[in-house]
Amino acid sequence: MSTRAATVLDRFPLHLAATDPGKRFGAVVTGLVADLDVLTQQVQTVRASRRVSEAPTIRDLLALANLHRLGGEALVPLDNRALKLRTTAAAVPPNLDVLAGLLGVPATKLAELSAVDLATALAVASQYQTRVALGRTAVLGSIGAHRIGNTTPAALLLATAAYLGLEVKIVRHVAGGWWHLAQAVEQLRLVPPPPAPPVDGAPPPPPPPDLAALPDVLALEENPVRRADIEPTPKSHGQRTRILRGGLEDVDVTIRVLGLGNRTVRPMIVHLGTGRGLVYEGDVPDGVELAFSSSGRVTLDETDVTGSSWTFTGGLFADDGNALPGEDFVYTADDGSVPTGTASAGSPGPAARFAVATPVAEAFDESPPLPHGAASVGPLQLPRGESRWTALVRVARSGGAVGQASVPRTVAGRFDGSVFAAATTAEVQPSMLLGFAWEEREPFAVRVLLPQRFAAADDETGTLLRQPLTRLLDRHRAAGVDVRIEYADPRWSLGEGVVRAGADDALGVVLAGTQLWPDGTEQPEP
């Protein structure tokens, strides 16, 4: 007699003795409740299949995910991880470094397991029910990311962690607003083998190794830094250059001057809007690059010439035929105020001040005391929006033509230290090639950094993890925002390495450049 039949019979009065063996009453009830047992089991199965946390199969899980327009692609990153885990476990011997990346367990801990125990633990991690449990993490995590707020950094980090099979413990927003860090733990847990039974008279067996995964850190950078440049183009003496750039803020700019013939003599680059300029007291040979770097260092074909360079700040004036209303500097009134404008200017510009040179105050003299010992001479800033620049060289004139106004001359031309001005505009030749290079924060872009260990489950082009994740995050990003997936690399490299502020500096851990490269590995060129 089944348990359900006994339960039904116990509801009858005791004097009927319905549960006594051999009574036909009990046999009838047993036959009636047989179908009820099947129906109850079926109802329970249907009820479980309608709950994400209890769905017994991948098919049931995907049916629920489709209610939120989540298809089978939501499980692609996890499926690719599982496939890589099975193929790595099948190898003889398995690659412990790859397994460590897939599981988050240090390779030294995996090496403490015997071949049999390791195979047993990997077999448990590859079971179907494990895949279903990880699938629940992905679906519930994606839905939870939508609930806390789409397009937010926290939602993007939660969704990324869910699709990878991680559980986020806390999201921290780094001061400054650009960086957001999520501390997460691996959901694919490796079960250690049971301890061996003790043997009489033998020392107790060692405890099994701790196979807990190390905590992971996911990072998100809003408006990541990118490199931008304007290729050097020919510029004649006094020619103006108009630069229009977007971005979020003003940036320090590296100015590139390439020598052209023998005409790049004492180049001077001036930002007209701020009245600031950079000067190199020397010649730039043909094809050689002079760089006023954004760090304030000046190099000529990789040779440091900072000591022969200087910068100035002061008022700049344009000729009547080349005026910039509202931008050209103007003389102040006797009381120091800026006049309301003139017919030539149209609107008042910034107040003019006498030019001041640094780090050598006598730099405007005919024989300035150079070289100096300062470590930097700048830099200049490239503002957001529209800015105007001009490039100058030392031009010498021998006098004015008959019938024309005399040409003013403050200093005489210098042998091998100046170039002659052209007699007519048609004879003007380019004096240099002028270009700009800078780093700026890219608008409408987000960069998500994954722990380096996940690269073990991906290929070089990112078709197994990075590309599927990028497509999945489309539903969590704002329209028009570009989301990029990259792997954080802790190895130090020239120009990208960082110095950590302390042992708890999570930003220094997740970004890059805090660990030395292993011996014998190929290192990138700077």
Short mmCIF file of C-alpha atoms in Angstrom, two decimals:
data_model
loop_
_atom_site.label_atom_id
_atom_site.label_comp_id
_atom_site.label_asym_id
_atom_site.label_seq_id
_atom_site.Cartn_x
_atom_site.Cartn_y
_atom_site.Cartn_z
CA MET A 1 0.00 0.00 0.00
CA SER A 2 1.38 3.42 -1.00
CA THR A 3 1.89 6.23 1.44
CA ARG A 4 -0.79 8.32 -0.22
CA ALA A 5 -3.32 5.44 0.04
CA ALA A 6 -2.54 5.03 3.75
CA THR A 7 -3.00 8.73 4.26
CA VAL A 8 -6.44 8.63 2.62
CA LEU A 9 -7.55 5.60 4.67
CA ASP A 10 -6.43 7.23 7.93
CA ARG A 11 -9.08 9.87 7.38
CA PHE A 12 -11.86 7.30 7.85
CA PRO A 13 -13.18 6.43 11.34
CA LEU A 14 -10.95 4.02 13.23
CA HIS A 15 -13.74 1.54 13.94
CA LEU A 16 -13.88 0.77 10.21
CA ALA A 17 -10.29 -0.52 10.34
CA ALA A 18 -9.87 0.59 6.74
CA THR A 19 -6.11 0.03 6.81
CA ASP A 20 -6.29 -3.60 7.89
CA PRO A 21 -4.58 -5.90 5.40
CA GLY A 22 -6.89 -7.87 3.13
CA LYS A 23 -9.81 -5.47 3.23
CA ARG A 24 -11.26 -4.67 -0.17
CA PHE A 25 -11.75 -1.08 0.91
CA GLY A 26 -8.00 -0.53 1.04
CA ALA A 27 -7.52 -2.11 -2.40
CA VAL A 28 -10.14 0.20 -3.94
CA VAL A 29 -8.52 3.32 -2.44
CA THR A 30 -5.09 2.18 -3.60
CA GLY A 31 -6.37 1.89 -7.17
CA LEU A 32 -8.03 5.28 -7.06
CA VAL A 33 -5.02 7.20 -5.74
CA ALA A 34 -2.58 5.66 -8.24
CA ASP A 35 -3.54 8.19 -10.90
CA LEU A 36 -3.49 10.95 -8.29
CA ASP A 37 0.19 10.22 -7.57
CA VAL A 38 1.03 10.66 -11.24
CA LEU A 39 -1.01 13.85 -11.53
CA THR A 40 0.57 15.31 -8.40
CA GLN A 41 4.05 14.55 -9.74
CA GLN A 42 3.19 16.13 -13.06
CA VAL A 43 1.80 19.25 -11.38
CA GLN A 44 4.97 19.54 -9.32
CA THR A 45 7.12 19.19 -12.45
CA VAL A 46 5.13 21.87 -14.25
CA ARG A 47 5.29 24.15 -11.25
CA ALA A 48 9.09 23.76 -11.02
CA SER A 49 9.52 24.37 -14.74
CA ARG A 50 7.77 27.74 -14.32
CA ARG A 51 10.29 28.96 -11.74
CA VAL A 52 13.75 30.08 -12.85
CA SER A 53 15.33 29.03 -9.57
CA GLU A 54 13.89 25.48 -9.90
CA ALA A 55 13.83 24.88 -13.67
CA PRO A 56 15.15 21.31 -14.08
CA THR A 57 16.27 21.56 -17.73
CA ILE A 58 17.95 24.01 -20.06
CA ARG A 59 14.85 23.94 -22.24
CA ASP A 60 12.65 25.08 -19.36
CA LEU A 61 15.17 27.75 -18.45
CA LEU A 62 15.29 29.14 -21.99
CA ALA A 63 11.49 29.14 -22.20
CA LEU A 64 11.40 31.40 -19.15
CA ALA A 65 14.26 33.53 -20.47
CA ASN A 66 12.33 34.10 -23.71
CA LEU A 67 9.67 35.91 -21.68
CA HIS A 68 12.33 38.60 -21.20
CA ARG A 69 13.49 38.30 -24.83
CA LEU A 70 16.58 36.39 -23.73
CA GLY A 71 17.33 33.63 -26.18
CA GLY A 72 19.87 30.86 -26.23
CA GLU A 73 22.64 33.39 -26.92
CA ALA A 74 22.48 34.33 -23.23
CA LEU A 75 24.15 31.00 -22.42
CA VAL A 76 26.76 31.08 -25.20
CA PRO A 77 29.62 32.40 -23.00
CA LEU A 78 28.91 29.73 -20.39
CA ASP A 79 28.61 27.00 -23.03
CA ASN A 80 31.96 28.00 -24.52
CA ARG A 81 33.54 27.92 -21.08
CA ALA A 82 32.09 24.46 -20.46
CA LEU A 83 33.31 23.21 -23.85
CA LYS A 84 36.82 24.47 -23.15
CA LEU A 85 36.73 22.83 -19.73
CA ARG A 86 35.72 19.44 -21.16
CA THR A 87 38.36 19.49 -23.91
CA THR A 88 41.08 20.56 -21.45
CA ALA A 89 40.07 17.90 -18.90
CA ALA A 90 40.17 15.21 -21.62
CA ALA A 91 43.81 15.96 -22.43
CA VAL A 92 46.50 13.76 -20.89
CA PRO A 93 47.87 15.37 -18.85
CA PRO A 94 45.49 18.36 -18.59
CA ASN A 95 46.96 21.85 -18.82
CA LEU A 96 46.74 23.14 -15.25
CA ASP A 97 47.28 26.77 -16.27
CA VAL A 98 44.27 26.65 -18.61
CA LEU A 99 42.19 24.90 -15.93
CA ALA A 100 43.20 27.59 -13.44
CA GLY A 101 41.92 30.25 -15.83
CA LEU A 102 38.63 28.47 -16.43
CA LEU A 103 37.96 27.74 -12.76
CA GLY A 104 39.67 30.60 -10.96
CA VAL A 105 41.57 28.14 -8.77
CA PRO A 106 45.36 28.61 -8.57
CA ALA A 107 47.32 26.07 -10.61
CA THR A 108 49.39 25.27 -7.51
CA LYS A 109 46.25 24.04 -5.74
CA LEU A 110 45.22 21.88 -8.70
CA ALA A 111 48.70 20.35 -8.76
CA GLU A 112 48.15 19.02 -5.22
CA LEU A 113 45.39 16.69 -6.51
CA SER A 114 46.14 13.26 -7.86
CA ALA A 115 45.23 12.54 -11.47
CA VAL A 116 42.20 10.51 -10.35
CA ASP A 117 40.93 13.13 -7.89
CA LEU A 118 41.39 15.90 -10.46
CA ALA A 119 39.48 13.94 -13.10
CA THR A 120 36.68 13.24 -10.60
CA ALA A 121 36.38 16.90 -9.60
CA LEU A 122 36.35 18.03 -13.24
CA ALA A 123 33.68 15.47 -14.10
CA VAL A 124 31.42 16.87 -11.37
CA ALA A 125 32.03 20.42 -12.64
CA SER A 126 30.99 19.32 -16.15
CA GLN A 127 27.69 17.69 -15.16
CA TYR A 128 24.42 18.73 -16.76
CA GLN A 129 22.97 20.00 -13.49
CA THR A 130 26.01 22.26 -13.07
CA ARG A 131 25.30 23.76 -16.48
CA VAL A 132 21.66 24.33 -15.51
CA ALA A 133 22.69 26.03 -12.26
CA LEU A 134 25.07 28.36 -14.11
CA GLY A 135 22.35 29.09 -16.66
CA ARG A 136 20.10 30.24 -13.85
CA THR A 137 22.84 32.63 -12.76
CA ALA A 138 23.02 34.13 -16.24
CA VAL A 139 19.27 34.57 -16.65
CA LEU A 140 18.58 35.89 -13.16
CA GLY A 141 21.63 38.17 -13.32
CA SER A 142 20.51 39.67 -16.63
CA ILE A 143 17.02 40.30 -15.32
CA GLY A 144 18.44 41.77 -12.11
CA ALA A 145 20.63 44.15 -14.13
CA HIS A 146 17.53 45.44 -15.89
CA ARG A 147 15.76 45.93 -12.58
CA ILE A 148 18.45 48.13 -11.01
CA GLY A 149 18.59 50.44 -14.02
CA ASN A 150 19.56 50.05 -17.65
CA THR A 151 22.58 51.88 -19.09
CA THR A 152 24.13 52.43 -15.65
CA PRO A 153 27.70 51.24 -14.91
CA ALA A 154 26.43 48.94 -12.14
CA ALA A 155 23.93 47.31 -14.52
CA LEU A 156 26.60 46.70 -17.15
CA LEU A 157 28.92 45.14 -14.57
CA LEU A 158 26.17 42.94 -13.11
CA ALA A 159 25.11 41.75 -16.56
CA THR A 160 28.70 41.00 -17.60
CA ALA A 161 29.33 39.01 -14.44
CA ALA A 162 26.09 37.06 -14.88
CA TYR A 163 26.83 36.03 -18.46
CA LEU A 164 30.28 34.83 -17.34
CA GLY A 165 28.93 32.82 -14.41
CA LEU A 166 30.06 35.18 -11.64
CA GLU A 167 28.19 36.56 -8.66
CA VAL A 168 28.82 40.22 -7.83
CA LYS A 169 29.32 40.97 -4.15
CA ILE A 170 29.82 44.74 -4.28
CA VAL A 171 30.20 47.50 -6.87
CA ARG A 172 32.57 50.33 -6.00
CA HIS A 173 32.73 53.66 -7.82
CA VAL A 174 36.25 55.08 -7.88
CA ALA A 175 36.65 58.76 -7.08
CA GLY A 176 36.62 60.83 -10.25
CA GLY A 177 33.64 59.05 -11.79
CA TRP A 178 35.45 57.35 -14.68
CA TRP A 179 36.09 53.92 -13.12
CA HIS A 180 33.69 51.42 -11.56
CA LEU A 181 34.83 48.12 -10.00
CA ALA A 182 32.81 45.01 -9.18
CA GLN A 183 34.14 42.35 -6.82
CA ALA A 184 32.76 38.97 -7.85
CA VAL A 185 33.12 35.28 -7.03
CA GLU A 186 33.09 32.28 -9.34
CA GLN A 187 29.88 30.21 -9.41
CA LEU A 188 31.52 27.18 -11.06
CA ARG A 189 32.88 25.73 -7.85
CA LEU A 190 35.22 22.76 -7.86
CA VAL A 191 34.21 20.19 -5.23
CA PRO A 192 37.25 18.68 -3.46
CA PRO A 193 37.39 14.87 -3.16
CA PRO A 194 36.38 13.37 0.18
CA PRO A 195 39.25 12.67 2.58
CA ALA A 196 40.67 9.16 2.56
CA PRO A 197 39.50 6.93 5.43
CA PRO A 198 42.00 6.59 8.28
CA VAL A 199 44.07 3.44 8.48
CA ASP A 200 44.82 1.85 11.84
CA GLY A 201 48.36 2.56 12.91
CA ALA A 202 49.04 4.97 10.04
CA PRO A 203 49.34 8.75 10.34
CA PRO A 204 46.15 10.63 9.42
CA PRO A 205 45.93 11.50 5.72
CA PRO A 206 46.52 15.15 4.78
CA PRO A 207 43.39 17.27 4.35
CA PRO A 208 42.23 17.88 0.78
CA PRO A 209 43.52 21.12 -0.80
CA ASP A 210 41.39 24.24 -0.70
CA LEU A 211 39.86 24.49 -4.17
CA ALA A 212 37.98 27.73 -3.58
CA ALA A 213 38.25 30.17 -6.48
CA LEU A 214 40.07 33.43 -5.95
CA PRO A 215 37.89 36.57 -6.01
CA ASP A 216 37.64 38.35 -9.36
CA VAL A 217 37.46 42.06 -10.16
CA LEU A 218 35.53 43.40 -13.14
CA ALA A 219 36.20 46.98 -14.19
CA LEU A 220 34.27 49.47 -16.29
CA GLU A 221 35.77 52.69 -17.62
CA GLU A 222 33.46 55.40 -18.83
CA ASN A 223 34.76 57.45 -21.76
CA PRO A 224 38.04 55.54 -22.08
CA VAL A 225 41.21 57.37 -23.04
CA ARG A 226 42.12 57.15 -26.71
CA ARG A 227 44.95 58.52 -28.81
CA ALA A 228 44.11 61.06 -31.48
CA ASP A 229 46.30 62.94 -33.88
CA ILE A 230 46.39 65.29 -36.84
CA GLU A 231 48.99 64.21 -39.35
CA PRO A 232 51.69 66.82 -40.14
CA THR A 233 50.74 69.00 -43.11
CA PRO A 234 52.72 71.76 -44.87
CA LYS A 235 52.50 75.20 -43.27
CA SER A 236 54.02 78.46 -44.46
CA HIS A 237 55.30 81.22 -42.22
CA GLY A 238 52.38 82.92 -40.48
CA GLN A 239 49.75 80.56 -41.87
CA ARG A 240 46.85 79.95 -39.53
CA THR A 241 45.52 76.51 -38.69
CA ARG A 242 41.95 75.98 -37.51
CA ILE A 243 41.36 72.92 -35.32
CA LEU A 244 37.87 71.76 -34.38
CA ARG A 245 37.68 68.89 -31.87
CA GLY A 246 35.04 67.40 -29.64
CA GLY A 247 35.85 65.54 -26.47
CA LEU A 248 34.97 66.25 -22.88
CA GLU A 249 37.77 68.55 -21.72
CA ASP A 250 40.86 70.49 -22.74
CA VAL A 251 43.94 68.29 -23.18
CA ASP A 252 47.69 68.73 -23.22
CA VAL A 253 48.88 68.32 -26.79
CA THR A 254 52.11 67.12 -28.39
CA ILE A 255 53.10 69.39 -31.27
CA ARG A 256 55.03 67.76 -34.10
CA VAL A 257 57.23 69.87 -36.39
CA LEU A 258 58.91 68.18 -39.33
CA GLY A 259 61.72 70.00 -41.08
CA LEU A 260 61.15 71.04 -44.67
CA GLY A 261 64.18 71.78 -46.81
CA ASN A 262 66.39 74.34 -45.08
CA ARG A 263 63.47 76.60 -44.19
CA THR A 264 62.53 75.32 -40.72
CA VAL A 265 64.65 77.84 -38.81
CA ARG A 266 63.79 78.64 -35.18
CA PRO A 267 60.21 77.31 -35.37
CA MET A 268 57.61 78.96 -33.16
CA ILE A 269 54.14 77.44 -32.63
CA VAL A 270 51.52 79.78 -31.17
CA HIS A 271 48.02 79.18 -29.86
CA LEU A 272 46.32 82.43 -30.86
CA GLY A 273 43.37 82.15 -28.49
CA THR A 274 45.47 82.01 -25.33
CA GLY A 275 48.51 83.97 -26.47
CA ARG A 276 50.83 81.11 -25.62
CA GLY A 277 53.68 79.86 -27.77
CA LEU A 278 56.58 77.41 -27.89
CA VAL A 279 59.94 78.22 -29.46
CA TYR A 280 62.93 76.10 -30.38
CA GLU A 281 66.17 78.06 -30.78
CA GLY A 282 67.65 75.99 -33.57
CA ASP A 283 67.13 74.54 -37.03
CA VAL A 284 65.13 71.43 -37.85
CA PRO A 285 66.81 69.52 -40.71
CA ASP A 286 64.78 68.25 -43.63
CA GLY A 287 62.64 65.25 -42.65
CA VAL A 288 63.65 65.36 -38.97
CA GLU A 289 60.89 65.63 -36.37
CA LEU A 290 60.88 68.17 -33.55
CA ALA A 291 58.34 67.23 -30.87
CA PHE A 292 57.04 69.58 -28.16
CA SER A 293 55.62 66.73 -26.08
CA SER A 294 52.62 66.98 -23.77
CA SER A 295 54.97 66.27 -20.84
CA GLY A 296 56.91 69.48 -21.50
CA ARG A 297 59.94 67.69 -22.91
CA VAL A 298 61.25 68.72 -26.33
CA THR A 299 63.04 66.23 -28.57
CA LEU A 300 64.74 66.55 -31.95
CA ASP A 301 64.95 63.13 -33.59
CA GLU A 302 64.85 61.53 -30.10
CA THR A 303 67.57 63.89 -28.82
CA ASP A 304 66.54 65.98 -25.82
CA VAL A 305 66.65 69.68 -26.76
CA THR A 306 64.50 71.00 -23.93
CA GLY A 307 67.34 73.27 -22.85
CA SER A 308 67.20 75.08 -26.21
CA SER A 309 63.44 75.67 -26.03
CA TRP A 310 61.20 78.08 -24.18
CA THR A 311 57.60 79.20 -23.93
CA PHE A 312 55.89 82.55 -23.62
CA THR A 313 52.51 84.00 -22.66
CA GLY A 314 51.25 87.40 -23.72
CA GLY A 315 49.18 89.46 -26.11
CA LEU A 316 49.07 88.68 -29.83
CA PHE A 317 47.94 91.06 -32.57
CA ALA A 318 46.74 90.39 -36.12
CA ASP A 319 47.03 92.62 -39.15
CA ASP A 320 43.95 94.49 -40.33
CA GLY A 321 43.35 92.09 -43.20
CA ASN A 322 43.49 88.97 -41.07
CA ALA A 323 41.57 89.90 -37.95
CA LEU A 324 39.61 87.48 -35.76
CA PRO A 325 36.72 89.37 -34.15
CA GLY A 326 36.41 88.54 -30.50
CA GLU A 327 39.68 86.55 -30.42
CA ASP A 328 42.45 89.02 -31.23
CA PHE A 329 44.00 90.61 -28.16
CA VAL A 330 43.15 94.27 -27.62
CA TYR A 331 44.75 97.12 -25.70
CA THR A 332 43.09 97.98 -22.44
CA ALA A 333 41.82 101.43 -21.50
CA ASP A 334 43.63 103.59 -18.97
CA ASP A 335 41.55 102.12 -16.20
CA GLY A 336 42.50 98.56 -17.23
CA SER A 337 39.10 97.65 -18.70
CA VAL A 338 38.61 96.04 -22.12
CA PRO A 339 37.08 98.41 -24.69
CA THR A 340 33.69 97.54 -26.13
CA GLY A 341 35.05 96.95 -29.62
CA THR A 342 36.21 98.75 -32.71
CA ALA A 343 35.15 98.81 -36.30
CA SER A 344 37.96 96.46 -37.27
CA ALA A 345 37.48 93.98 -34.45
CA GLY A 346 33.71 94.07 -34.21
CA SER A 347 33.69 92.77 -30.63
CA PRO A 348 36.12 93.00 -27.73
CA GLY A 349 38.84 90.41 -27.41
CA PRO A 350 40.97 89.38 -24.43
CA ALA A 351 43.06 91.99 -22.70
CA ALA A 352 46.63 92.14 -23.95
CA ARG A 353 49.58 91.76 -21.61
CA PHE A 354 53.28 92.08 -22.24
CA ALA A 355 54.74 88.74 -23.28
CA VAL A 356 56.59 86.89 -20.53
CA ALA A 357 59.01 84.08 -21.41
CA THR A 358 59.77 81.04 -19.25
CA PRO A 359 61.94 79.43 -18.06
CA VAL A 360 64.37 82.05 -19.45
CA ALA A 361 63.07 85.57 -18.87
CA GLU A 362 65.53 87.02 -21.45
CA ALA A 363 64.43 84.63 -24.22
CA PHE A 364 63.22 87.53 -26.39
CA ASP A 365 66.66 89.13 -26.34
CA GLU A 366 68.87 88.91 -29.39
CA SER A 367 71.25 86.55 -27.58
CA PRO A 368 69.23 84.66 -24.94
CA PRO A 369 71.15 82.69 -22.29
CA LEU A 370 70.61 79.18 -23.64
CA PRO A 371 70.64 76.30 -23.01
CA HIS A 372 68.84 76.41 -19.69
CA GLY A 373 68.53 73.67 -17.11
CA ALA A 374 64.74 73.39 -16.79
CA ALA A 375 63.22 69.95 -17.24
CA SER A 376 60.17 71.12 -19.19
CA VAL A 377 58.90 74.10 -21.17
CA GLY A 378 55.20 73.62 -21.50
CA PRO A 379 53.03 72.10 -22.61
CA LEU A 380 50.31 73.84 -24.61
CA GLN A 381 46.68 72.81 -24.34
CA LEU A 382 44.32 71.91 -27.15
CA PRO A 383 40.90 73.22 -26.09
CA ARG A 384 37.56 71.62 -26.75
CA GLY A 385 35.76 73.21 -29.64
CA GLU A 386 37.42 75.56 -32.14
CA SER A 387 40.95 76.85 -31.76
CA ARG A 388 43.37 78.66 -34.07
CA TRP A 389 47.10 78.17 -34.28
CA THR A 390 49.93 79.62 -36.32
CA ALA A 391 53.43 78.46 -37.22
CA LEU A 392 56.32 80.89 -37.55
CA VAL A 393 59.98 80.77 -38.42
CA ARG A 394 62.68 83.46 -38.14
CA VAL A 395 62.21 85.59 -41.26
CA ALA A 396 64.71 88.27 -42.33
CA ARG A 397 63.99 91.23 -44.62
CA SER A 398 66.58 93.47 -46.23
CA GLY A 399 64.28 96.46 -46.65
CA GLY A 400 61.23 97.72 -48.51
CA ALA A 401 60.57 98.12 -52.20
CA VAL A 402 60.53 101.62 -53.76
CA GLY A 403 57.14 103.24 -53.46
CA GLN A 404 56.00 101.02 -50.61
CA ALA A 405 55.91 101.65 -46.94
CA SER A 406 59.10 100.63 -45.24
CA VAL A 407 59.08 97.22 -43.61
CA PRO A 408 59.67 97.39 -39.86
CA ARG A 409 62.66 95.44 -38.64
CA THR A 410 63.51 94.76 -35.03
CA VAL A 411 66.58 92.61 -35.57
CA ALA A 412 68.75 91.98 -38.57
CA GLY A 413 68.82 88.67 -40.38
CA ARG A 414 71.27 86.13 -39.04
CA PHE A 415 73.58 84.03 -41.19
CA ASP A 416 72.35 80.41 -41.10
CA GLY A 417 69.83 81.58 -38.49
CA SER A 418 66.97 82.98 -40.53
CA VAL A 419 65.20 82.69 -43.88
CA PHE A 420 64.35 85.47 -46.34
CA ALA A 421 60.76 86.53 -46.71
CA ALA A 422 59.09 86.08 -50.08
CA ALA A 423 58.65 89.18 -52.19
CA THR A 424 55.08 88.20 -53.20
CA THR A 425 52.43 85.90 -51.85
CA ALA A 426 52.82 83.58 -54.83
CA GLU A 427 56.45 82.95 -53.88
CA VAL A 428 55.65 81.79 -50.34
CA GLN A 429 56.85 78.26 -49.72
CA PRO A 430 55.93 75.96 -46.80
CA SER A 431 58.33 76.35 -43.91
CA MET A 432 57.52 73.13 -42.04
CA LEU A 433 55.12 70.23 -41.60
CA LEU A 434 52.93 70.78 -38.55
CA GLY A 435 50.94 68.08 -36.74
CA PHE A 436 49.28 67.48 -33.37
CA ALA A 437 48.91 64.39 -31.17
CA TRP A 438 47.03 64.04 -27.91
CA GLU A 439 45.11 61.71 -25.62
CA GLU A 440 41.48 62.41 -24.84
CA ARG A 441 38.48 60.72 -23.29
CA GLU A 442 36.31 59.22 -25.99
CA PRO A 443 32.68 60.38 -25.74
CA PHE A 444 29.81 57.89 -25.96
CA ALA A 445 32.04 54.89 -25.23
CA VAL A 446 32.48 52.36 -22.43
CA ARG A 447 35.27 49.85 -21.86
CA VAL A 448 34.64 46.70 -19.80
CA LEU A 449 37.74 44.90 -18.52
CA LEU A 450 37.47 41.18 -17.80
CA PRO A 451 39.89 39.27 -15.56
CA GLN A 452 42.83 37.99 -17.57
CA ARG A 453 42.05 34.37 -16.66
CA PHE A 454 38.99 34.33 -18.92
CA ALA A 455 41.25 34.68 -21.95
CA ALA A 456 41.92 30.94 -21.50
CA ALA A 457 38.38 30.24 -22.75
CA ASP A 458 38.63 32.65 -25.68
CA ASP A 459 40.52 32.79 -28.95
CA GLU A 460 42.66 35.60 -30.38
CA THR A 461 39.74 37.23 -32.19
CA GLY A 462 37.37 36.97 -29.21
CA THR A 463 34.72 34.87 -31.00
CA LEU A 464 34.13 32.65 -27.95
CA LEU A 465 33.73 35.21 -25.18
CA ARG A 466 34.36 38.86 -26.07
CA GLN A 467 32.18 39.02 -29.17
CA PRO A 468 29.19 37.14 -27.62
CA LEU A 469 29.45 39.33 -24.52
CA THR A 470 29.47 42.48 -26.62
CA ARG A 471 26.29 41.39 -28.38
CA LEU A 472 24.61 40.50 -25.09
CA LEU A 473 25.45 43.88 -23.54
CA ASP A 474 23.61 45.62 -26.38
CA ARG A 475 20.40 45.21 -24.39
CA HIS A 476 21.96 46.86 -21.33
CA ARG A 477 23.71 49.86 -22.94
CA ALA A 478 22.32 53.25 -23.88
CA ALA A 479 21.58 53.91 -27.54
CA GLY A 480 24.58 55.35 -29.32
CA VAL A 481 27.09 54.20 -26.69
CA ASP A 482 29.88 51.92 -27.92
CA VAL A 483 30.66 49.07 -25.49
CA ARG A 484 34.03 47.34 -25.85
CA ILE A 485 35.22 44.21 -24.05
CA GLU A 486 38.90 43.80 -23.21
CA TYR A 487 41.02 41.60 -20.96
CA ALA A 488 42.91 43.23 -18.11
CA ASP A 489 46.60 42.42 -18.22
CA PRO A 490 48.47 42.70 -14.91
CA ARG A 491 51.89 42.57 -16.59
CA TRP A 492 53.90 45.79 -16.60
CA SER A 493 54.66 47.39 -19.96
CA LEU A 494 56.44 50.62 -20.85
CA GLY A 495 54.08 53.55 -21.16
CA GLU A 496 51.10 51.67 -19.72
CA GLY A 497 52.33 50.38 -16.37
CA VAL A 498 50.86 51.86 -13.20
CA VAL A 499 52.16 52.26 -9.68
CA ARG A 500 49.79 50.94 -7.07
CA ALA A 501 48.97 53.11 -4.10
CA GLY A 502 48.87 50.11 -1.75
CA ALA A 503 47.94 46.49 -1.33
CA ASP A 504 44.22 47.32 -1.44
CA ASP A 505 44.43 49.38 -4.61
CA ALA A 506 41.93 47.39 -6.67
CA LEU A 507 42.22 49.75 -9.62
CA GLY A 508 45.93 48.99 -9.91
CA VAL A 509 45.22 45.27 -9.71
CA VAL A 510 42.60 45.11 -12.43
CA LEU A 511 44.02 47.55 -14.95
CA ALA A 512 47.57 46.71 -15.90
CA GLY A 513 51.19 47.06 -15.12
CA THR A 514 51.61 45.82 -11.55
CA GLN A 515 53.38 42.50 -12.14
CA LEU A 516 56.70 41.64 -13.76
CA TRP A 517 56.72 39.49 -16.88
CA PRO A 518 57.77 35.87 -16.32
CA ASP A 519 61.27 35.00 -17.42
CA GLY A 520 61.58 33.69 -20.94
CA THR A 521 58.31 35.19 -22.22
CA GLU A 522 58.10 37.37 -25.29
CA GLN A 523 57.57 40.99 -24.31
CA PRO A 524 55.98 43.68 -26.52
CA GLU A 525 57.98 46.48 -28.03
CA PRO A 526 57.29 49.90 -26.40
#
